[in-house]
Amino acid sequence: MKKEYLIYKLSEEMKEATRIDNELFPKFDVKRGLRNEDGTGVLVGLTKIGNVVGYERVPGGGLKPIPGKLFYRGYDVEDISHAIIKEKRFGFEEVAYLLLSGRLPDKEELLSFRELINDNMPLEQKTKMNIIELEGSNIMNILSRSVLEMYRFDANADDTSRDNLMRQSIELISKFPTIIAYAYNMLRHATFGRSLHIRHPQEKLSIAENFLYMLKKDYTELDARTLDLLLILQAEHGGGNNSTFTVRVTSSTGTDTYSAIAAGIGSLKGPLHGGANIQVADMFHHLKENIKDWTNVDEIDTYFTRMLNKEVYNKTGLIYGIGHAVYTISDPRALLLKELARDLAREKGRESEFAFLELLEERAIATFGRVKNNGKTVSSNIDFYSGFVYEMIGLPQEIFTPLFAMARIVGWCAHRNEELTFDGKRIIRPAYKNVLEELAYVPIGNKAAGRTFHGKCKKAVKHRVWSDSDGPTISSACI
């Protein structure tokens, strides 16, 4: 049998083997995607790290949409961000300290923490050479491979004591910016023939500043402060988001830190999770080209209606950057990012594009409510503005998702540490309901050519299967 044909045959059989009737889910009270019927997440654990709020419960068990709130260790992220923006300073390291330790640092502690981060930013020479040898393959995969490689250089890689977990956390947070910057520079060299630059991280610079320096050297202060805010806003989002939950699930087995974080990277790479900002950026470029008058509400509404009806753009029926699993009335991260995005657009001379994006946000929400008419409240999420912000800073799409990982590594480490050190730890093992009837095994030597018999069969029905020959044959199966 030809190998290509066998793969085709198996894939055809897989189509039937993976089919499950939708009505079976409510029948067995199965929470698809770990979601309740009202769309909220199924509670599977407790945490003291992050809290994502988009609704409140009312008497009778219903849900009332409220303006979104995000809390880090009990502190409102809006309060943290506004203080940092007002003081025009860099705050990602302060937030990292808070999420890892559970409290805000004083000035001396923060200074020492920044120095510790800077000390750990350089990579092992072998890691740098491996990044170069990969010649620009997917940066998320390079990041995952580099994390797994860190296991080799760690003399206590499998030690899950508190001291060791904290050391590993700080080293990972420190090295992510360097890995991503070097991986993109190699991609740029291998793909576009540009000069290869390996710039070493500099002392006295924040993580945001060092990343921009290693990536492209030239940047403005507002570029760095805006990137710093993005890192703050994406550092943590509760234990239920897919990548953080992945890290907690793998950590619950007792595996090493590097394996757990690599699993989180694999989760974040998915287009339904960390790749959403790229989809928004692509959509924005499409709308700039296909809407003639950027101020015409009727033209915009008409185009969004056609998008929702799967008539134009990529015909998925989606408006990217609109809606969120938890936030309803507003995503606090989007509101905060929008503040600096406006200033950045003014600095870059892209105010007309920003005004267009603001109008798109308004009309997308309104059109969604009119077309869907399902009573759901939706808002823009952080991805609606993040792609445009990255572009204004001068960052390429290839690193949009890796930048998300560069921020979220803080939350991943905090949740891993919590999973492994609290007293009631237990391996995470959810259940799946099997909906296939039991079958009697028939030894391969007893199977007649062209027919399949099962011990419990009383009736056979004809169906099409593929034989080893070139064409289909008819065989019998049990019902």
Coordinates of C-alpha atoms in Angstrom, one line a residue:
M1 CA 0.0 0.0 0.0
K2 CA 1.4 3.4 -0.9
K3 CA 2.2 5.6 2.1
E4 CA 0.3 8.6 0.7
Y5 CA -2.8 6.5 0.1
L6 CA -2.6 5.0 3.7
I7 CA -2.4 8.6 5.1
Y8 CA -5.5 9.5 3.0
K9 CA -7.3 6.4 4.1
L10 CA -6.6 7.0 7.8
S11 CA -7.6 10.6 7.5
E12 CA -10.9 9.6 6.0
E13 CA -11.5 7.1 8.8
M14 CA -10.5 9.8 11.4
K15 CA -13.3 12.0 10.1
E16 CA -15.9 9.5 11.3
A17 CA -14.0 8.4 14.4
T18 CA -13.9 12.0 15.7
R19 CA -17.6 12.9 15.0
I20 CA -19.6 13.5 18.2
D21 CA -23.2 14.6 18.1
N22 CA -23.7 18.1 19.6
E23 CA -26.8 17.0 21.6
L24 CA -24.7 14.6 23.7
F25 CA -23.0 17.5 25.4
P26 CA -26.1 18.9 27.2
K27 CA -27.3 15.3 27.7
F28 CA -24.3 14.5 29.8
D29 CA -23.9 18.0 31.2
V30 CA -20.5 18.4 29.6
K31 CA -18.9 21.9 29.8
R32 CA -17.4 22.3 26.4
G33 CA -14.2 24.4 26.6
L34 CA -14.7 24.3 30.4
R35 CA -17.4 26.9 29.9
N36 CA -20.8 27.1 31.7
E37 CA -23.9 27.6 29.7
D38 CA -23.8 31.3 30.5
G39 CA -20.3 31.6 29.0
T40 CA -18.5 31.9 32.3
G41 CA -15.5 29.6 33.0
V42 CA -15.9 26.5 35.1
L43 CA -14.2 27.0 38.5
V44 CA -11.4 24.5 38.7
G45 CA -9.0 26.1 41.2
L46 CA -8.3 28.9 43.6
T47 CA -5.6 31.6 43.2
K48 CA -4.3 34.8 44.9
I49 CA -2.5 36.1 41.8
G50 CA -4.9 37.7 39.3
N51 CA -8.6 38.5 39.1
V52 CA -10.5 39.2 35.9
V53 CA -13.9 40.8 36.4
G54 CA -16.5 41.5 33.7
Y55 CA -19.8 40.8 35.3
E56 CA -21.4 40.3 38.7
R57 CA -24.0 37.8 39.8
V58 CA -27.5 39.0 40.7
P59 CA -30.2 37.4 42.9
G60 CA -31.7 34.5 41.0
G61 CA -28.3 33.4 39.6
G62 CA -28.2 35.7 36.6
L63 CA -25.2 37.8 35.4
K64 CA -25.1 41.5 35.1
P65 CA -22.4 43.0 32.8
I66 CA -20.2 45.6 34.5
P67 CA -17.2 47.7 33.3
G68 CA -14.2 45.3 33.3
K69 CA -11.6 45.3 36.0
L70 CA -8.2 43.5 36.2
F71 CA -6.5 43.0 39.5
Y72 CA -2.9 42.0 40.2
R73 CA -2.5 40.6 43.8
G74 CA -5.5 42.7 44.8
Y75 CA -4.3 45.9 43.2
D76 CA -6.4 47.5 40.4
V77 CA -4.2 47.5 37.2
E78 CA -5.8 50.8 36.2
D79 CA -4.4 52.4 39.4
I80 CA -1.0 50.9 38.8
S81 CA -0.9 51.9 35.2
H82 CA -2.1 55.5 35.7
A83 CA 0.5 56.1 38.3
I84 CA 3.3 54.8 36.0
I85 CA 2.0 56.8 33.0
K86 CA 1.7 60.0 35.1
E87 CA 5.2 59.7 36.4
K88 CA 6.5 58.8 33.0
R89 CA 8.6 55.8 34.3
F90 CA 8.9 52.1 33.6
G91 CA 6.8 49.8 35.7
F92 CA 7.0 46.3 34.2
E93 CA 9.7 45.2 36.7
E94 CA 7.7 46.5 39.6
V95 CA 4.7 44.5 38.4
A96 CA 6.8 41.4 38.0
Y97 CA 8.1 41.8 41.6
L98 CA 4.5 42.2 42.8
L99 CA 3.2 39.1 40.9
L100 CA 6.1 36.9 42.0
S101 CA 6.2 38.0 45.6
G102 CA 2.7 39.0 46.4
R103 CA 3.6 42.6 47.5
L104 CA 4.9 45.8 46.0
P105 CA 8.6 46.5 46.4
D106 CA 10.1 49.6 48.1
K107 CA 12.7 51.6 46.1
E108 CA 15.7 49.7 47.3
E109 CA 14.1 46.3 46.6
L110 CA 13.0 47.4 43.1
L111 CA 16.5 48.7 42.3
S112 CA 18.0 45.4 43.4
F113 CA 15.4 43.5 41.4
R114 CA 16.2 45.5 38.2
E115 CA 19.9 44.8 38.7
L116 CA 19.1 41.1 39.1
I117 CA 17.1 41.1 35.9
N118 CA 19.9 42.8 34.0
D119 CA 22.5 40.4 35.3
N120 CA 20.5 37.5 33.9
M121 CA 19.6 38.9 30.5
P122 CA 22.7 37.6 28.6
L123 CA 22.4 34.2 27.0
E124 CA 24.7 31.2 27.1
Q125 CA 26.9 31.1 24.0
K126 CA 25.5 27.8 22.9
T127 CA 22.0 29.2 23.0
K128 CA 23.0 32.1 20.9
M129 CA 24.6 29.8 18.3
N130 CA 21.5 27.6 18.3
I131 CA 19.3 30.6 17.5
I132 CA 21.6 31.5 14.7
E133 CA 21.7 27.9 13.3
L134 CA 17.9 27.8 13.2
E135 CA 18.0 30.5 10.5
G136 CA 14.8 32.3 11.2
S137 CA 12.2 29.6 11.7
N138 CA 9.0 30.5 13.7
I139 CA 10.1 32.7 16.7
M140 CA 7.6 31.1 19.1
N141 CA 9.2 27.7 18.3
I142 CA 12.7 29.1 18.8
L143 CA 11.6 30.6 22.1
S144 CA 10.2 27.2 23.2
R145 CA 13.3 25.4 22.1
S146 CA 15.6 27.9 23.9
V147 CA 13.6 27.5 27.1
L148 CA 13.9 23.7 26.9
E149 CA 17.7 24.2 26.3
M150 CA 17.9 26.2 29.5
Y151 CA 17.3 22.9 31.3
R152 CA 20.8 21.8 30.1
F153 CA 22.5 24.7 31.8
D154 CA 20.6 24.5 35.1
A155 CA 22.4 22.4 37.7
N156 CA 19.2 22.2 39.7
A157 CA 16.7 22.0 36.9
D158 CA 14.3 19.5 38.6
D159 CA 14.4 21.1 42.0
T160 CA 11.0 22.5 43.0
S161 CA 12.0 24.2 46.2
R162 CA 10.7 27.8 46.7
D163 CA 14.2 29.3 46.3
N164 CA 14.9 27.4 43.1
L165 CA 11.5 28.2 41.6
M166 CA 12.0 31.9 42.2
R167 CA 15.5 31.8 40.7
Q168 CA 14.2 30.0 37.6
S169 CA 11.4 32.5 37.3
I170 CA 13.7 35.5 37.4
E171 CA 16.1 33.9 34.8
L172 CA 13.2 33.2 32.5
I173 CA 11.8 36.7 32.8
S174 CA 15.2 38.1 32.1
K175 CA 16.1 36.0 29.1
F176 CA 12.8 36.1 27.1
P177 CA 13.6 39.6 25.7
T178 CA 17.1 38.6 24.6
I179 CA 15.9 35.3 23.0
I180 CA 13.1 37.1 21.0
A181 CA 15.3 40.0 19.9
Y182 CA 18.1 37.7 18.7
A183 CA 15.7 35.3 17.0
Y184 CA 14.1 38.1 15.0
N185 CA 17.4 39.6 14.0
M186 CA 18.4 36.1 12.7
L187 CA 15.0 35.8 10.9
R188 CA 15.6 39.3 9.3
H189 CA 19.0 38.2 8.2
A190 CA 18.1 34.8 6.8
T191 CA 14.8 35.9 5.1
F192 CA 15.5 39.5 4.0
G193 CA 19.3 39.5 3.7
R194 CA 19.7 42.2 6.3
S195 CA 22.8 42.6 8.4
L196 CA 22.9 40.4 11.5
H197 CA 23.1 42.4 14.7
I198 CA 23.6 40.8 18.1
R199 CA 23.5 43.6 20.6
H200 CA 24.2 42.8 24.2
P201 CA 21.7 44.1 26.8
Q202 CA 22.7 47.3 28.5
E203 CA 23.0 48.1 32.2
K204 CA 20.6 50.7 33.7
L205 CA 17.9 50.1 31.0
S206 CA 14.5 48.7 31.7
I207 CA 13.3 45.5 30.1
A208 CA 11.3 47.5 27.5
E209 CA 14.2 49.7 26.7
N210 CA 16.7 46.8 26.5
F211 CA 14.4 44.9 24.2
L212 CA 14.1 47.8 21.7
Y213 CA 17.8 48.4 21.9
M214 CA 18.6 44.7 21.1
L215 CA 16.0 44.5 18.4
K216 CA 16.5 47.7 16.5
K217 CA 18.7 50.1 18.6
D218 CA 16.8 53.3 17.7
Y219 CA 13.6 54.1 19.6
T220 CA 12.0 57.1 21.3
E221 CA 11.2 57.3 25.0
L222 CA 7.5 57.1 24.2
D223 CA 8.1 53.9 22.2
A224 CA 9.7 52.3 25.3
R225 CA 7.1 53.6 27.7
T226 CA 4.2 52.3 25.5
L227 CA 5.9 48.9 25.2
D228 CA 6.4 48.9 28.9
L229 CA 2.6 49.5 29.4
L230 CA 1.8 46.7 27.0
L231 CA 4.0 44.3 29.0
I232 CA 2.3 45.4 32.2
L233 CA -1.2 44.9 30.8
Q234 CA -0.4 41.4 29.4
A235 CA 1.7 40.1 32.3
E236 CA -1.2 38.2 34.0
H237 CA -4.8 37.4 33.3
G238 CA -6.0 34.9 35.9
G239 CA -5.4 31.2 36.0
G240 CA -8.2 30.4 33.5
N241 CA -6.7 31.7 30.3
N242 CA -5.5 28.8 28.1
S243 CA -1.7 29.2 28.3
T244 CA -1.7 29.9 32.1
F245 CA -4.0 26.9 32.7
T246 CA -1.6 24.8 30.5
V247 CA 1.3 25.8 32.7
R248 CA -0.7 25.0 35.8
V249 CA -1.8 21.6 34.4
T250 CA 1.7 20.6 33.5
S251 CA 3.2 22.0 36.7
S252 CA 0.7 19.9 38.7
T253 CA 2.5 16.8 37.5
G254 CA 5.7 17.9 39.2
T255 CA 7.6 18.4 35.9
D256 CA 10.4 20.8 35.6
T257 CA 9.9 24.5 35.1
Y258 CA 11.3 24.6 31.5
S259 CA 8.9 21.8 30.3
A260 CA 5.9 23.6 31.9
I261 CA 6.8 27.0 30.4
A262 CA 7.5 25.4 26.9
A263 CA 3.9 24.0 27.1
G264 CA 2.6 27.5 27.8
I265 CA 4.4 28.9 24.8
G266 CA 2.9 26.2 22.6
S267 CA -0.6 27.2 23.9
L268 CA 0.0 30.9 23.4
K269 CA 1.2 30.3 19.8
G270 CA -2.3 29.3 18.8
P271 CA -4.2 31.8 16.6
L272 CA -7.2 31.6 19.0
H273 CA -5.0 32.8 21.9
G274 CA -1.8 34.8 21.4
G275 CA -2.1 35.4 17.7
A276 CA -5.2 37.6 17.8
N277 CA -3.3 40.9 17.6
I278 CA -1.9 39.8 14.2
Q279 CA -5.5 39.2 12.9
V280 CA -6.6 42.6 14.1
A281 CA -3.6 44.3 12.4
D282 CA -4.3 42.4 9.1
M283 CA -8.0 43.4 9.3
F284 CA -7.1 47.1 9.9
H285 CA -4.9 47.1 6.8
H286 CA -7.7 45.6 4.8
L287 CA -10.3 48.1 6.0
K288 CA -7.9 51.0 5.3
E289 CA -7.8 49.8 1.7
N290 CA -11.4 48.9 1.2
I291 CA -13.3 51.8 3.0
K292 CA -12.9 54.9 0.8
D293 CA -14.1 57.5 3.3
W294 CA -12.6 56.8 6.7
T295 CA -15.2 59.2 8.3
N296 CA -18.3 57.7 6.7
V297 CA -20.3 55.9 9.3
D298 CA -22.7 54.4 6.8
E299 CA -19.9 53.0 4.6
I300 CA -18.2 51.5 7.7
D301 CA -21.5 50.0 9.0
T302 CA -22.3 48.5 5.7
Y303 CA -18.9 46.9 5.4
F304 CA -19.0 45.5 8.9
T305 CA -22.4 44.1 8.2
R306 CA -21.1 42.3 5.2
M307 CA -18.1 41.0 7.3
L308 CA -20.5 39.6 9.9
N309 CA -22.6 38.0 7.2
K310 CA -19.4 36.3 5.8
E311 CA -19.5 38.1 2.5
V312 CA -16.2 40.0 2.6
Y313 CA -12.7 40.0 4.0
N314 CA -11.9 36.4 5.1
K315 CA -15.5 35.4 5.3
T316 CA -15.3 34.0 8.9
G317 CA -18.1 36.2 10.2
L318 CA -15.7 37.7 12.7
I319 CA -14.7 41.3 13.6
Y320 CA -11.3 40.7 15.2
G321 CA -10.6 42.6 18.4
I322 CA -14.3 42.8 19.4
G323 CA -15.6 40.7 22.2
H324 CA -14.0 38.8 25.1
A325 CA -14.7 35.7 27.1
V326 CA -15.0 37.6 30.4
Y327 CA -15.1 41.4 29.7
T328 CA -18.5 42.6 28.6
I329 CA -18.9 46.4 28.8
S330 CA -15.2 47.2 28.6
D331 CA -11.7 45.7 28.7
P332 CA -9.7 47.8 31.1
R333 CA -6.5 46.9 29.2
A334 CA -7.9 48.3 26.0
L335 CA -8.9 51.6 27.6
L336 CA -5.4 52.0 29.2
L337 CA -3.5 51.2 26.0
K338 CA -5.7 53.6 24.0
E339 CA -4.5 56.5 26.2
L340 CA -0.8 56.0 25.2
A341 CA -1.8 55.0 21.6
R342 CA -3.2 58.4 21.0
D343 CA 0.0 60.1 22.2
L344 CA 2.1 57.7 20.1
A345 CA 0.0 58.3 17.0
R346 CA 0.5 62.1 17.5
E347 CA 4.3 61.6 17.8
K348 CA 4.4 59.4 14.6
G349 CA 2.1 61.6 12.5
R350 CA -0.5 58.8 12.3
E351 CA -3.4 60.7 13.9
S352 CA -5.8 60.1 11.0
E353 CA -5.3 56.3 11.2
F354 CA -5.9 56.4 15.0
A355 CA -9.1 58.4 14.5
F356 CA -10.2 55.8 11.9
L357 CA -9.4 53.0 14.3
E358 CA -11.4 54.7 17.1
L359 CA -14.4 55.0 14.7
L360 CA -14.0 51.4 13.6
E361 CA -14.2 50.4 17.3
E362 CA -17.4 52.3 17.9
R363 CA -19.1 51.1 14.7
A364 CA -18.0 47.5 15.1
I365 CA -19.6 47.3 18.6
A366 CA -22.8 49.0 17.3
T367 CA -23.0 46.8 14.2
F368 CA -22.4 43.6 16.1
G369 CA -25.3 44.4 18.4
R370 CA -27.6 45.2 15.6
V371 CA -26.7 42.2 13.3
K372 CA -26.4 39.6 16.0
N373 CA -29.3 40.9 18.1
N374 CA -28.6 38.2 20.8
G375 CA -28.7 40.5 23.8
K376 CA -25.0 40.1 24.5
T377 CA -22.9 43.1 25.4
V378 CA -19.5 43.3 23.7
S379 CA -16.6 45.6 23.8
S380 CA -13.2 45.9 22.1
N381 CA -10.4 44.0 23.7
I382 CA -6.7 44.8 24.1
D383 CA -5.9 43.2 20.7
F384 CA -7.9 45.9 18.9
Y385 CA -5.2 48.5 19.6
S386 CA -2.1 46.4 20.4
G387 CA -1.2 45.6 16.7
F388 CA -1.5 49.2 15.6
V389 CA 0.7 50.2 18.6
Y390 CA 3.3 47.6 17.8
E391 CA 3.5 48.9 14.2
M392 CA 3.8 52.5 15.3
I393 CA 6.8 51.5 17.6
G394 CA 8.3 49.8 14.5
L395 CA 7.9 46.2 15.6
P396 CA 7.2 43.5 12.9
Q397 CA 4.3 41.1 13.0
E398 CA 6.7 38.1 13.5
I399 CA 7.2 39.2 17.1
F400 CA 3.7 40.2 18.1
T401 CA 2.9 36.9 19.7
P402 CA 6.4 36.4 21.2
L403 CA 6.0 39.9 22.8
F404 CA 2.8 38.5 24.4
A405 CA 4.9 35.7 25.8
M406 CA 7.6 38.1 27.0
A407 CA 4.9 39.7 29.2
R408 CA 3.0 36.6 30.2
I409 CA 6.0 34.7 31.4
V410 CA 5.6 36.7 34.6
G411 CA 2.1 35.3 35.2
W412 CA 3.1 31.8 34.1
C413 CA 5.8 31.7 36.6
A414 CA 3.7 33.1 39.4
H415 CA 1.0 30.5 38.7
R416 CA 3.5 27.7 38.5
N417 CA 5.0 28.7 41.8
E418 CA 1.5 28.8 43.4
E419 CA 0.6 25.5 41.9
L420 CA 3.7 23.8 43.3
T421 CA 4.0 25.4 46.8
F422 CA 0.5 25.6 48.2
D423 CA -0.4 22.9 50.7
G424 CA -3.4 21.4 48.9
K425 CA -1.6 20.7 45.6
R426 CA -3.0 17.8 43.6
I427 CA -2.5 16.7 40.0
I428 CA -5.0 18.3 37.7
R429 CA -7.1 15.5 36.0
P430 CA -10.5 16.5 34.5
A431 CA -12.7 13.8 33.0
Y432 CA -14.1 13.1 29.5
K433 CA -17.3 11.1 29.0
N434 CA -16.9 8.3 26.5
V435 CA -19.9 8.0 24.3
L436 CA -18.9 4.9 22.2
E437 CA -20.4 1.5 22.9
E438 CA -18.1 -1.4 23.8
L439 CA -17.1 -3.7 21.0
A440 CA -15.8 -7.3 21.0
Y441 CA -12.2 -7.6 19.7
V442 CA -11.8 -9.9 16.6
P443 CA -8.3 -11.3 16.0
I444 CA -6.9 -10.1 12.6
G445 CA -6.7 -13.6 11.3
N446 CA -10.4 -14.2 11.7
K447 CA -11.5 -11.1 9.7
A448 CA -13.0 -12.0 6.3
A449 CA -11.8 -9.8 3.4
G450 CA -14.2 -7.0 2.7
R451 CA -16.4 -7.7 5.8
T452 CA -16.0 -6.8 9.5
F453 CA -17.8 -8.9 12.2
H454 CA -18.3 -8.0 15.8
G455 CA -19.3 -10.6 18.4
K456 CA -22.4 -8.7 19.6
C457 CA -23.8 -7.9 16.1
K458 CA -27.2 -9.0 15.1
K459 CA -27.6 -6.9 12.1
A460 CA -25.3 -5.5 9.5
V461 CA -25.5 -2.4 7.4
K462 CA -23.5 -1.6 4.2
H463 CA -21.2 1.3 4.2
R464 CA -18.4 2.5 2.0
V465 CA -14.8 1.8 3.1
W466 CA -11.5 1.9 1.2
S467 CA -9.8 -1.3 0.3
D468 CA -6.1 -1.8 -0.4
S469 CA -6.8 -1.7 -4.1
D470 CA -7.3 1.4 -6.1
G471 CA -11.1 1.7 -5.7
P472 CA -13.7 1.5 -2.9
T473 CA -15.3 -1.8 -1.8
I474 CA -18.5 -2.4 0.1
S475 CA -18.2 -4.0 3.5
S476 CA -20.5 -4.6 6.4
A477 CA -20.5 -3.0 9.8
C478 CA -22.6 -3.6 12.9
I479 CA -25.4 -1.4 14.2

